[in-house]
Amino acid sequence: MPKDYYAILGVSKTASPEEIKKSFRRLAHEHHPDKGGDAQKFKDANEAYQVLGDKEKRAQYDQFGSAAFENGGMGGPGGFGGFGGFNQGGFSVNMDEMGDLGDVLGGMFGFGGGRAKQNRGANIEVDVTLDFLESVKGVDKKIRVYKHDSCSVCKGNGAEPGTKLSKCKTCDGKGAVQRSQRTIFGTVQMNVPCTECGGKGEAPESPCKHCKGSGIERREKELEVHIPAGISDGEGLRIDGEGENPGHGGKSGDLFVRIHVKQHSLFNREGNDIRTTVEVPFSLLSLGGTATVETIDGPGELKIPEGTSSGTVFRLRAKGVPFLRSNGRGDHYVTVQPEVKSRPTKEQRKLLEDLRSAGL
């Protein structure tokens, strides 16, 4: 009986390859028998994807229908090439050669994916505390991490110095071995990294005595990390390849640096802006003039016009915090308040009394 592969996958005849793949992934997970799904619908979805997921086979199907793939039309009895024997209740495939479909089925059957993937080490996270001005201007910090790193004797290849590496006998230099597993559909086969050589295809003739051939040792390492200007409290940096080294030629994880910033006694940060409050003589507010204010770049001048009220806020353009991911800077907002003398001199008291008498 002819089968409508488009209907099985729930896509239109004009569906893109990406739409077909997405629909297959959804149906495969939904109907997987180990998850309580429908075994027949799982088989039908696989059958439909094998045709519609291949450009040439899809063109044949569009022209002749499913009859073009029956009675051995796709590579022999049972059809579907690598899925031979499907109608007899099982199949035997090389998951490593099936690309995306191999990843989906490999994950379902407990292989962790269809293709052999490089061993990767764990990530590490460290905390770094900065002074306020360090976070604003940027700084280079030396940090120490205690982790698995390349062996200091064999430099990570696992061989005793002076000896060489040879082809791994377990995987015959391929870096992967084939693993089989019986399922309700038959035997599923896939390639997995060789545990003897870690996927490298080579093994030391004489293992390093210091690391016992693992290629790694646990030791303290000092790193110099550049903290960019403008970083905020709570933000993080990622340093590629400075995490745990898994050995056997695997890729090291990453180092994540979590930033903590101390508060400043004068400067308050709001985004990329700085806010401060300064006290100036009452006469300066009344008569106008220039006041000296502290900025993150050092002392600066603030022009105060005549008759300025207490609490007036002035903006110093581009005197704030540098933008972390682009050019430019925030602003510095200065709030002025009159300076109040706790113990004015006799002369100052007399002048203040005169001003009060004058209504000022």
CSV table of C-alpha atoms in Angstrom, one decimal:
chain,number,residue,atom,x,y,z
A,1,MET,CA,0.0,0.0,0.0
A,2,PRO,CA,1.4,3.4,-1.0
A,3,LYS,CA,2.7,5.5,1.9
A,4,ASP,CA,2.4,9.3,2.2
A,5,TYR,CA,5.8,10.2,3.7
A,6,TYR,CA,4.9,13.9,3.9
A,7,ALA,CA,1.8,13.1,5.9
A,8,ILE,CA,3.8,10.7,8.2
A,9,LEU,CA,6.2,13.5,9.0
A,10,GLY,CA,3.4,16.1,9.2
A,11,VAL,CA,5.0,18.5,6.6
A,12,SER,CA,3.9,19.9,3.3
A,13,LYS,CA,5.3,18.8,-0.1
A,14,THR,CA,7.2,22.1,-0.3
A,15,ALA,CA,8.8,21.7,3.2
A,16,SER,CA,12.5,22.6,3.4
A,17,PRO,CA,15.2,20.1,4.5
A,18,GLU,CA,15.4,21.9,7.8
A,19,GLU,CA,11.6,21.5,8.4
A,20,ILE,CA,11.7,17.8,7.5
A,21,LYS,CA,14.7,17.2,9.9
A,22,LYS,CA,13.0,19.2,12.7
A,23,SER,CA,9.7,17.2,12.3
A,24,PHE,CA,11.6,13.9,12.2
A,25,ARG,CA,13.4,14.7,15.4
A,26,ARG,CA,10.2,15.6,17.2
A,27,LEU,CA,8.4,12.4,16.1
A,28,ALA,CA,11.4,10.2,16.8
A,29,HIS,CA,11.5,11.4,20.4
A,30,GLU,CA,7.7,11.4,20.8
A,31,HIS,CA,7.3,7.8,19.5
A,32,HIS,CA,10.4,6.2,20.9
A,33,PRO,CA,9.3,2.9,22.5
A,34,ASP,CA,11.6,3.4,25.5
A,35,LYS,CA,9.6,6.5,26.3
A,36,GLY,CA,6.3,4.7,26.0
A,37,GLY,CA,5.8,5.7,22.3
A,38,ASP,CA,4.3,3.8,19.4
A,39,ALA,CA,6.9,1.5,17.8
A,40,GLN,CA,5.2,1.4,14.4
A,41,LYS,CA,5.0,5.2,14.2
A,42,PHE,CA,8.7,5.3,15.2
A,43,LYS,CA,9.5,3.0,12.3
A,44,ASP,CA,7.3,4.9,9.9
A,45,ALA,CA,9.0,8.2,10.8
A,46,ASN,CA,12.4,6.7,10.2
A,47,GLU,CA,11.3,5.3,6.9
A,48,ALA,CA,9.9,8.6,5.8
A,49,TYR,CA,13.0,10.6,6.9
A,50,GLN,CA,15.3,8.2,5.0
A,51,VAL,CA,13.5,9.1,1.8
A,52,LEU,CA,12.6,12.8,2.3
A,53,GLY,CA,15.8,13.6,4.0
A,54,ASP,CA,17.8,12.6,0.9
A,55,LYS,CA,17.6,15.0,-2.1
A,56,GLU,CA,17.8,12.3,-4.8
A,57,LYS,CA,15.4,9.9,-3.1
A,58,ARG,CA,13.0,12.7,-2.4
A,59,ALA,CA,12.9,13.5,-6.1
A,60,GLN,CA,12.2,9.9,-7.0
A,61,TYR,CA,9.5,9.7,-4.4
A,62,ASP,CA,7.8,12.9,-5.7
A,63,GLN,CA,7.8,11.4,-9.2
A,64,PHE,CA,7.0,7.7,-8.5
A,65,GLY,CA,5.7,7.6,-4.9
A,66,SER,CA,6.7,5.0,-2.3
A,67,ALA,CA,6.5,2.2,-4.9
A,68,ALA,CA,9.9,3.3,-6.1
A,69,PHE,CA,11.4,2.1,-2.8
A,70,GLU,CA,9.5,-1.1,-2.4
A,71,ASN,CA,10.7,-4.6,-3.2
A,72,GLY,CA,14.3,-3.7,-2.9
A,73,GLY,CA,14.0,-0.4,-4.7
A,74,MET,CA,16.3,1.2,-2.1
A,75,GLY,CA,19.1,-1.2,-2.0
A,76,GLY,CA,17.7,-4.7,-1.6
A,77,PRO,CA,15.0,-6.6,0.3
A,78,GLY,CA,13.6,-4.7,3.2
A,79,GLY,CA,14.8,-1.4,1.5
A,80,PHE,CA,16.4,1.7,3.0
A,81,GLY,CA,20.0,0.6,2.4
A,82,GLY,CA,21.5,0.8,5.8
A,83,PHE,CA,18.1,-0.1,7.3
A,84,GLY,CA,18.0,-3.5,5.6
A,85,GLY,CA,15.9,-5.9,7.6
A,86,PHE,CA,13.7,-3.2,9.1
A,87,ASN,CA,10.5,-5.1,8.2
A,88,GLN,CA,11.9,-8.2,9.8
A,89,GLY,CA,11.9,-6.5,13.2
A,90,GLY,CA,15.4,-5.0,13.3
A,91,PHE,CA,18.2,-3.1,11.6
A,92,SER,CA,22.0,-3.0,11.7
A,93,VAL,CA,23.5,0.4,10.9
A,94,ASN,CA,26.8,2.3,11.2
A,95,MET,CA,25.7,5.3,13.2
A,96,ASP,CA,28.9,7.1,12.5
A,97,GLU,CA,28.1,7.2,8.8
A,98,MET,CA,24.5,8.5,9.3
A,99,GLY,CA,25.3,12.0,10.3
A,100,ASP,CA,22.4,13.8,11.9
A,101,LEU,CA,20.1,10.8,12.0
A,102,GLY,CA,22.9,8.9,13.7
A,103,ASP,CA,23.1,11.5,16.5
A,104,VAL,CA,19.3,11.3,17.1
A,105,LEU,CA,19.1,7.5,17.2
A,106,GLY,CA,22.4,7.1,19.0
A,107,GLY,CA,21.2,9.3,21.8
A,108,MET,CA,18.0,7.3,22.0
A,109,PHE,CA,19.7,4.0,22.3
A,110,GLY,CA,22.1,5.2,25.0
A,111,PHE,CA,25.2,5.8,22.9
A,112,GLY,CA,25.4,9.5,23.7
A,113,GLY,CA,25.2,10.5,20.0
A,114,GLY,CA,25.9,8.8,16.7
A,115,ARG,CA,29.4,10.1,16.0
A,116,ALA,CA,32.6,9.8,18.0
A,117,LYS,CA,33.1,13.1,19.8
A,118,GLN,CA,36.3,14.5,21.2
A,119,ASN,CA,36.7,14.1,25.0
A,120,ARG,CA,36.4,17.4,26.7
A,121,GLY,CA,37.5,18.5,30.1
A,122,ALA,CA,35.3,20.2,32.7
A,123,ASN,CA,35.0,23.9,33.0
A,124,ILE,CA,36.5,25.8,36.0
A,125,GLU,CA,35.1,29.0,37.7
A,126,VAL,CA,37.1,31.3,39.9
A,127,ASP,CA,36.2,34.6,41.6
A,128,VAL,CA,38.2,37.8,41.2
A,129,THR,CA,37.6,40.9,43.4
A,130,LEU,CA,38.5,44.3,41.9
A,131,ASP,CA,38.8,47.8,43.3
A,132,PHE,CA,36.3,50.2,41.8
A,133,LEU,CA,38.8,52.0,39.7
A,134,GLU,CA,40.3,48.7,38.4
A,135,SER,CA,36.9,47.7,37.1
A,136,VAL,CA,36.4,51.1,35.5
A,137,LYS,CA,39.8,51.4,33.8
A,138,GLY,CA,40.7,47.8,33.3
A,139,VAL,CA,43.5,45.8,34.8
A,140,ASP,CA,45.7,42.7,34.3
A,141,LYS,CA,45.3,40.3,37.2
A,142,LYS,CA,47.4,37.3,38.1
A,143,ILE,CA,45.2,34.4,39.3
A,144,ARG,CA,46.1,30.9,40.4
A,145,VAL,CA,44.1,27.8,39.6
A,146,TYR,CA,44.6,24.2,40.8
A,147,LYS,CA,43.6,21.9,38.0
A,148,HIS,CA,44.6,19.0,35.7
A,149,ASP,CA,47.0,20.3,33.1
A,150,SER,CA,49.4,18.8,30.6
A,151,CYS,CA,52.1,16.7,32.2
A,152,SER,CA,55.2,18.8,32.8
A,153,VAL,CA,57.4,15.8,31.9
A,154,CYS,CA,55.9,14.3,28.7
A,155,LYS,CA,54.2,17.6,27.6
A,156,GLY,CA,50.9,15.8,27.4
A,157,ASN,CA,51.6,13.0,24.9
A,158,GLY,CA,51.7,10.3,27.7
A,159,ALA,CA,55.1,8.9,26.5
A,160,GLU,CA,58.3,8.6,28.5
A,161,PRO,CA,60.7,11.3,27.2
A,162,GLY,CA,62.9,9.7,24.5
A,163,THR,CA,60.3,7.2,23.5
A,164,LYS,CA,57.8,7.4,20.7
A,165,LEU,CA,54.1,6.8,20.0
A,166,SER,CA,52.9,3.9,17.9
A,167,LYS,CA,49.6,2.9,16.3
A,168,CYS,CA,47.1,1.9,18.9
A,169,LYS,CA,46.5,-1.9,18.9
A,170,THR,CA,43.0,-1.6,20.3
A,171,CYS,CA,41.5,0.5,17.5
A,172,ASP,CA,44.2,-0.2,14.9
A,173,GLY,CA,45.0,3.5,14.7
A,174,LYS,CA,41.5,4.6,13.8
A,175,GLY,CA,40.8,6.3,17.1
A,176,ALA,CA,37.4,4.7,17.4
A,177,VAL,CA,36.0,1.2,17.9
A,178,GLN,CA,32.6,-0.1,16.9
A,179,ARG,CA,30.1,-0.8,19.6
A,180,SER,CA,26.9,-2.8,19.1
A,181,GLN,CA,23.7,-2.9,21.2
A,182,ARG,CA,20.6,-5.0,20.8
A,183,THR,CA,17.3,-3.1,20.7
A,184,ILE,CA,13.7,-4.0,20.0
A,185,PHE,CA,14.4,-3.1,16.4
A,186,GLY,CA,17.6,-5.3,16.1
A,187,THR,CA,21.3,-4.4,16.4
A,188,VAL,CA,22.4,-0.8,16.4
A,189,GLN,CA,26.1,-0.2,15.8
A,190,MET,CA,28.1,3.0,16.1
A,191,ASN,CA,31.7,4.1,16.5
A,192,VAL,CA,32.8,5.4,19.9
A,193,PRO,CA,36.2,6.9,20.9
A,194,CYS,CA,38.8,4.3,21.8
A,195,THR,CA,39.3,4.2,25.5
A,196,GLU,CA,42.9,3.0,25.1
A,197,CYS,CA,44.2,5.9,23.1
A,198,GLY,CA,41.4,8.4,23.9
A,199,GLY,CA,40.6,8.7,20.2
A,200,LYS,CA,44.1,9.7,19.0
A,201,GLY,CA,44.9,6.5,17.3
A,202,GLU,CA,48.3,6.4,18.9
A,203,ALA,CA,49.5,5.0,22.2
A,204,PRO,CA,52.9,5.4,23.9
A,205,GLU,CA,55.3,2.5,23.6
A,206,SER,CA,56.6,3.3,27.0
A,207,PRO,CA,54.1,5.3,29.3
A,208,CYS,CA,55.4,8.4,31.1
A,209,LYS,CA,56.4,7.5,34.6
A,210,HIS,CA,55.4,10.8,36.0
A,211,CYS,CA,51.8,10.8,34.8
A,212,LYS,CA,51.5,7.0,34.2
A,213,GLY,CA,50.7,7.6,30.5
A,214,SER,CA,47.7,9.8,31.1
A,215,GLY,CA,49.4,12.9,29.8
A,216,ILE,CA,48.1,15.1,32.6
A,217,GLU,CA,49.0,16.0,36.2
A,218,ARG,CA,47.2,18.0,38.8
A,219,ARG,CA,49.1,21.2,39.6
A,220,GLU,CA,48.8,24.9,40.3
A,221,LYS,CA,49.0,27.2,37.4
A,222,GLU,CA,49.4,31.0,37.3
A,223,LEU,CA,47.6,32.9,34.6
A,224,GLU,CA,47.5,36.6,33.8
A,225,VAL,CA,44.0,37.6,32.9
A,226,HIS,CA,43.2,40.9,31.2
A,227,ILE,CA,40.1,42.5,32.8
A,228,PRO,CA,38.6,45.0,30.2
A,229,ALA,CA,37.7,48.5,31.2
A,230,GLY,CA,34.0,49.0,32.1
A,231,ILE,CA,33.3,45.5,33.5
A,232,SER,CA,30.5,45.4,36.1
A,233,ASP,CA,30.1,43.6,39.3
A,234,GLY,CA,28.7,40.0,38.7
A,235,GLU,CA,29.9,39.8,35.1
A,236,GLY,CA,32.1,37.1,33.9
A,237,LEU,CA,34.9,36.4,31.4
A,238,ARG,CA,35.6,33.1,29.6
A,239,ILE,CA,39.1,32.0,28.8
A,240,ASP,CA,39.2,29.2,26.3
A,241,GLY,CA,41.1,26.1,27.0
A,242,GLU,CA,42.2,26.9,30.6
A,243,GLY,CA,39.8,24.5,32.3
A,244,GLU,CA,40.4,20.9,33.2
A,245,ASN,CA,42.5,18.9,30.8
A,246,PRO,CA,40.9,15.4,30.3
A,247,GLY,CA,44.1,13.8,29.0
A,248,HIS,CA,44.4,11.3,26.1
A,249,GLY,CA,44.4,14.2,23.6
A,250,GLY,CA,41.1,15.6,24.6
A,251,LYS,CA,40.2,19.3,24.6
A,252,SER,CA,40.5,21.2,27.8
A,253,GLY,CA,37.5,22.9,29.2
A,254,ASP,CA,37.2,26.7,29.7
A,255,LEU,CA,38.0,28.9,32.7
A,256,PHE,CA,35.2,31.3,33.8
A,257,VAL,CA,36.2,34.3,35.8
A,258,ARG,CA,33.5,35.8,37.9
A,259,ILE,CA,34.0,39.5,38.7
A,260,HIS,CA,33.2,41.2,42.1
A,261,VAL,CA,33.7,44.9,42.5
A,262,LYS,CA,34.3,46.8,45.7
A,263,GLN,CA,32.2,49.9,46.5
A,264,HIS,CA,33.9,53.3,46.3
A,265,SER,CA,33.6,55.9,49.0
A,266,LEU,CA,33.0,58.7,46.5
A,267,PHE,CA,31.8,57.3,43.2
A,268,ASN,CA,28.4,55.6,42.7
A,269,ARG,CA,28.0,53.7,39.4
A,270,GLU,CA,24.7,53.6,37.5
A,271,GLY,CA,25.2,51.6,34.3
A,272,ASN,CA,28.0,53.5,32.6
A,273,ASP,CA,27.3,56.8,34.4
A,274,ILE,CA,29.0,58.0,37.6
A,275,ARG,CA,27.3,60.1,40.3
A,276,THR,CA,28.9,62.1,43.0
A,277,THR,CA,27.9,64.8,45.5
A,278,VAL,CA,30.3,67.7,46.3
A,279,GLU,CA,30.0,70.5,48.8
A,280,VAL,CA,31.0,74.0,47.7
A,281,PRO,CA,31.1,77.4,49.5
A,282,PHE,CA,27.7,79.2,49.7
A,283,SER,CA,29.3,82.2,48.1
A,284,LEU,CA,30.3,80.1,45.0
A,285,LEU,CA,26.7,79.1,44.5
A,286,SER,CA,25.5,82.7,44.9
A,287,LEU,CA,28.2,84.4,42.9
A,288,GLY,CA,29.3,81.7,40.5
A,289,GLY,CA,32.8,80.5,39.8
A,290,THR,CA,34.8,77.2,39.3
A,291,ALA,CA,34.9,74.3,41.7
A,292,THR,CA,37.3,71.4,41.7
A,293,VAL,CA,35.7,67.9,41.6
A,294,GLU,CA,37.1,64.4,41.6
A,295,THR,CA,36.5,62.3,38.5
A,296,ILE,CA,37.6,58.7,37.7
A,297,ASP,CA,40.3,60.5,35.6
A,298,GLY,CA,41.5,62.6,38.5
A,299,PRO,CA,40.7,66.2,39.5
A,300,GLY,CA,38.5,68.2,37.1
A,301,GLU,CA,36.9,71.7,37.0
A,302,LEU,CA,33.2,72.4,37.2
A,303,LYS,CA,31.9,75.7,36.2
A,304,ILE,CA,29.1,76.9,38.5
A,305,PRO,CA,26.9,79.7,37.2
A,306,GLU,CA,25.7,82.6,39.4
A,307,GLY,CA,22.6,81.9,41.5
A,308,THR,CA,22.9,78.1,41.5
A,309,SER,CA,20.5,76.3,43.9
A,310,SER,CA,21.4,73.6,46.3
A,311,GLY,CA,20.9,70.1,44.8
A,312,THR,CA,21.5,71.3,41.2
A,313,VAL,CA,22.9,68.4,39.1
A,314,PHE,CA,25.6,69.1,36.5
A,315,ARG,CA,26.7,66.7,33.7
A,316,LEU,CA,30.3,66.2,32.7
A,317,ARG,CA,30.0,64.6,29.3
A,318,ALA,CA,32.0,61.4,28.5
A,319,LYS,CA,33.6,61.4,32.0
A,320,GLY,CA,31.9,58.2,33.1
A,321,VAL,CA,32.6,54.5,32.7
A,322,PRO,CA,33.9,53.2,29.3
A,323,PHE,CA,31.5,51.0,27.4
A,324,LEU,CA,32.5,47.4,27.7
A,325,ARG,CA,31.6,46.3,24.2
A,326,SER,CA,31.8,49.4,22.2
A,327,ASN,CA,33.6,52.8,22.0
A,328,GLY,CA,32.6,55.8,24.1
A,329,ARG,CA,31.9,56.4,27.7
A,330,GLY,CA,29.0,57.3,30.0
A,331,ASP,CA,28.7,60.7,31.8
A,332,HIS,CA,29.5,61.9,35.2
A,333,TYR,CA,26.7,63.6,37.1
A,334,VAL,CA,27.7,66.0,39.9
A,335,THR,CA,25.2,67.2,42.6
A,336,VAL,CA,26.3,70.4,44.4
A,337,GLN,CA,25.4,71.3,47.9
A,338,PRO,CA,26.4,74.3,50.1
A,339,GLU,CA,29.2,73.6,52.5
A,340,VAL,CA,28.1,74.2,56.1
A,341,LYS,CA,30.8,75.2,58.6
A,342,SER,CA,30.3,73.5,61.9
A,343,ARG,CA,32.3,76.2,63.7
A,344,PRO,CA,32.5,79.4,61.7
A,345,THR,CA,35.1,82.0,62.7
A,346,LYS,CA,34.0,85.4,64.1
A,347,GLU,CA,34.5,87.1,60.8
A,348,GLN,CA,32.5,84.3,59.0
A,349,ARG,CA,29.7,84.6,61.5
A,350,LYS,CA,29.5,88.3,61.2
A,351,LEU,CA,29.3,88.0,57.4
A,352,LEU,CA,26.6,85.4,57.6
A,353,GLU,CA,24.6,87.6,60.0
A,354,ASP,CA,24.9,90.5,57.6
A,355,LEU,CA,23.6,88.3,54.8
A,356,ARG,CA,20.7,87.2,56.9
A,357,SER,CA,19.9,90.7,57.8
A,358,ALA,CA,19.9,91.5,54.1
A,359,GLY,CA,17.5,88.7,53.4
A,360,LEU,CA,20.0,86.4,51.8
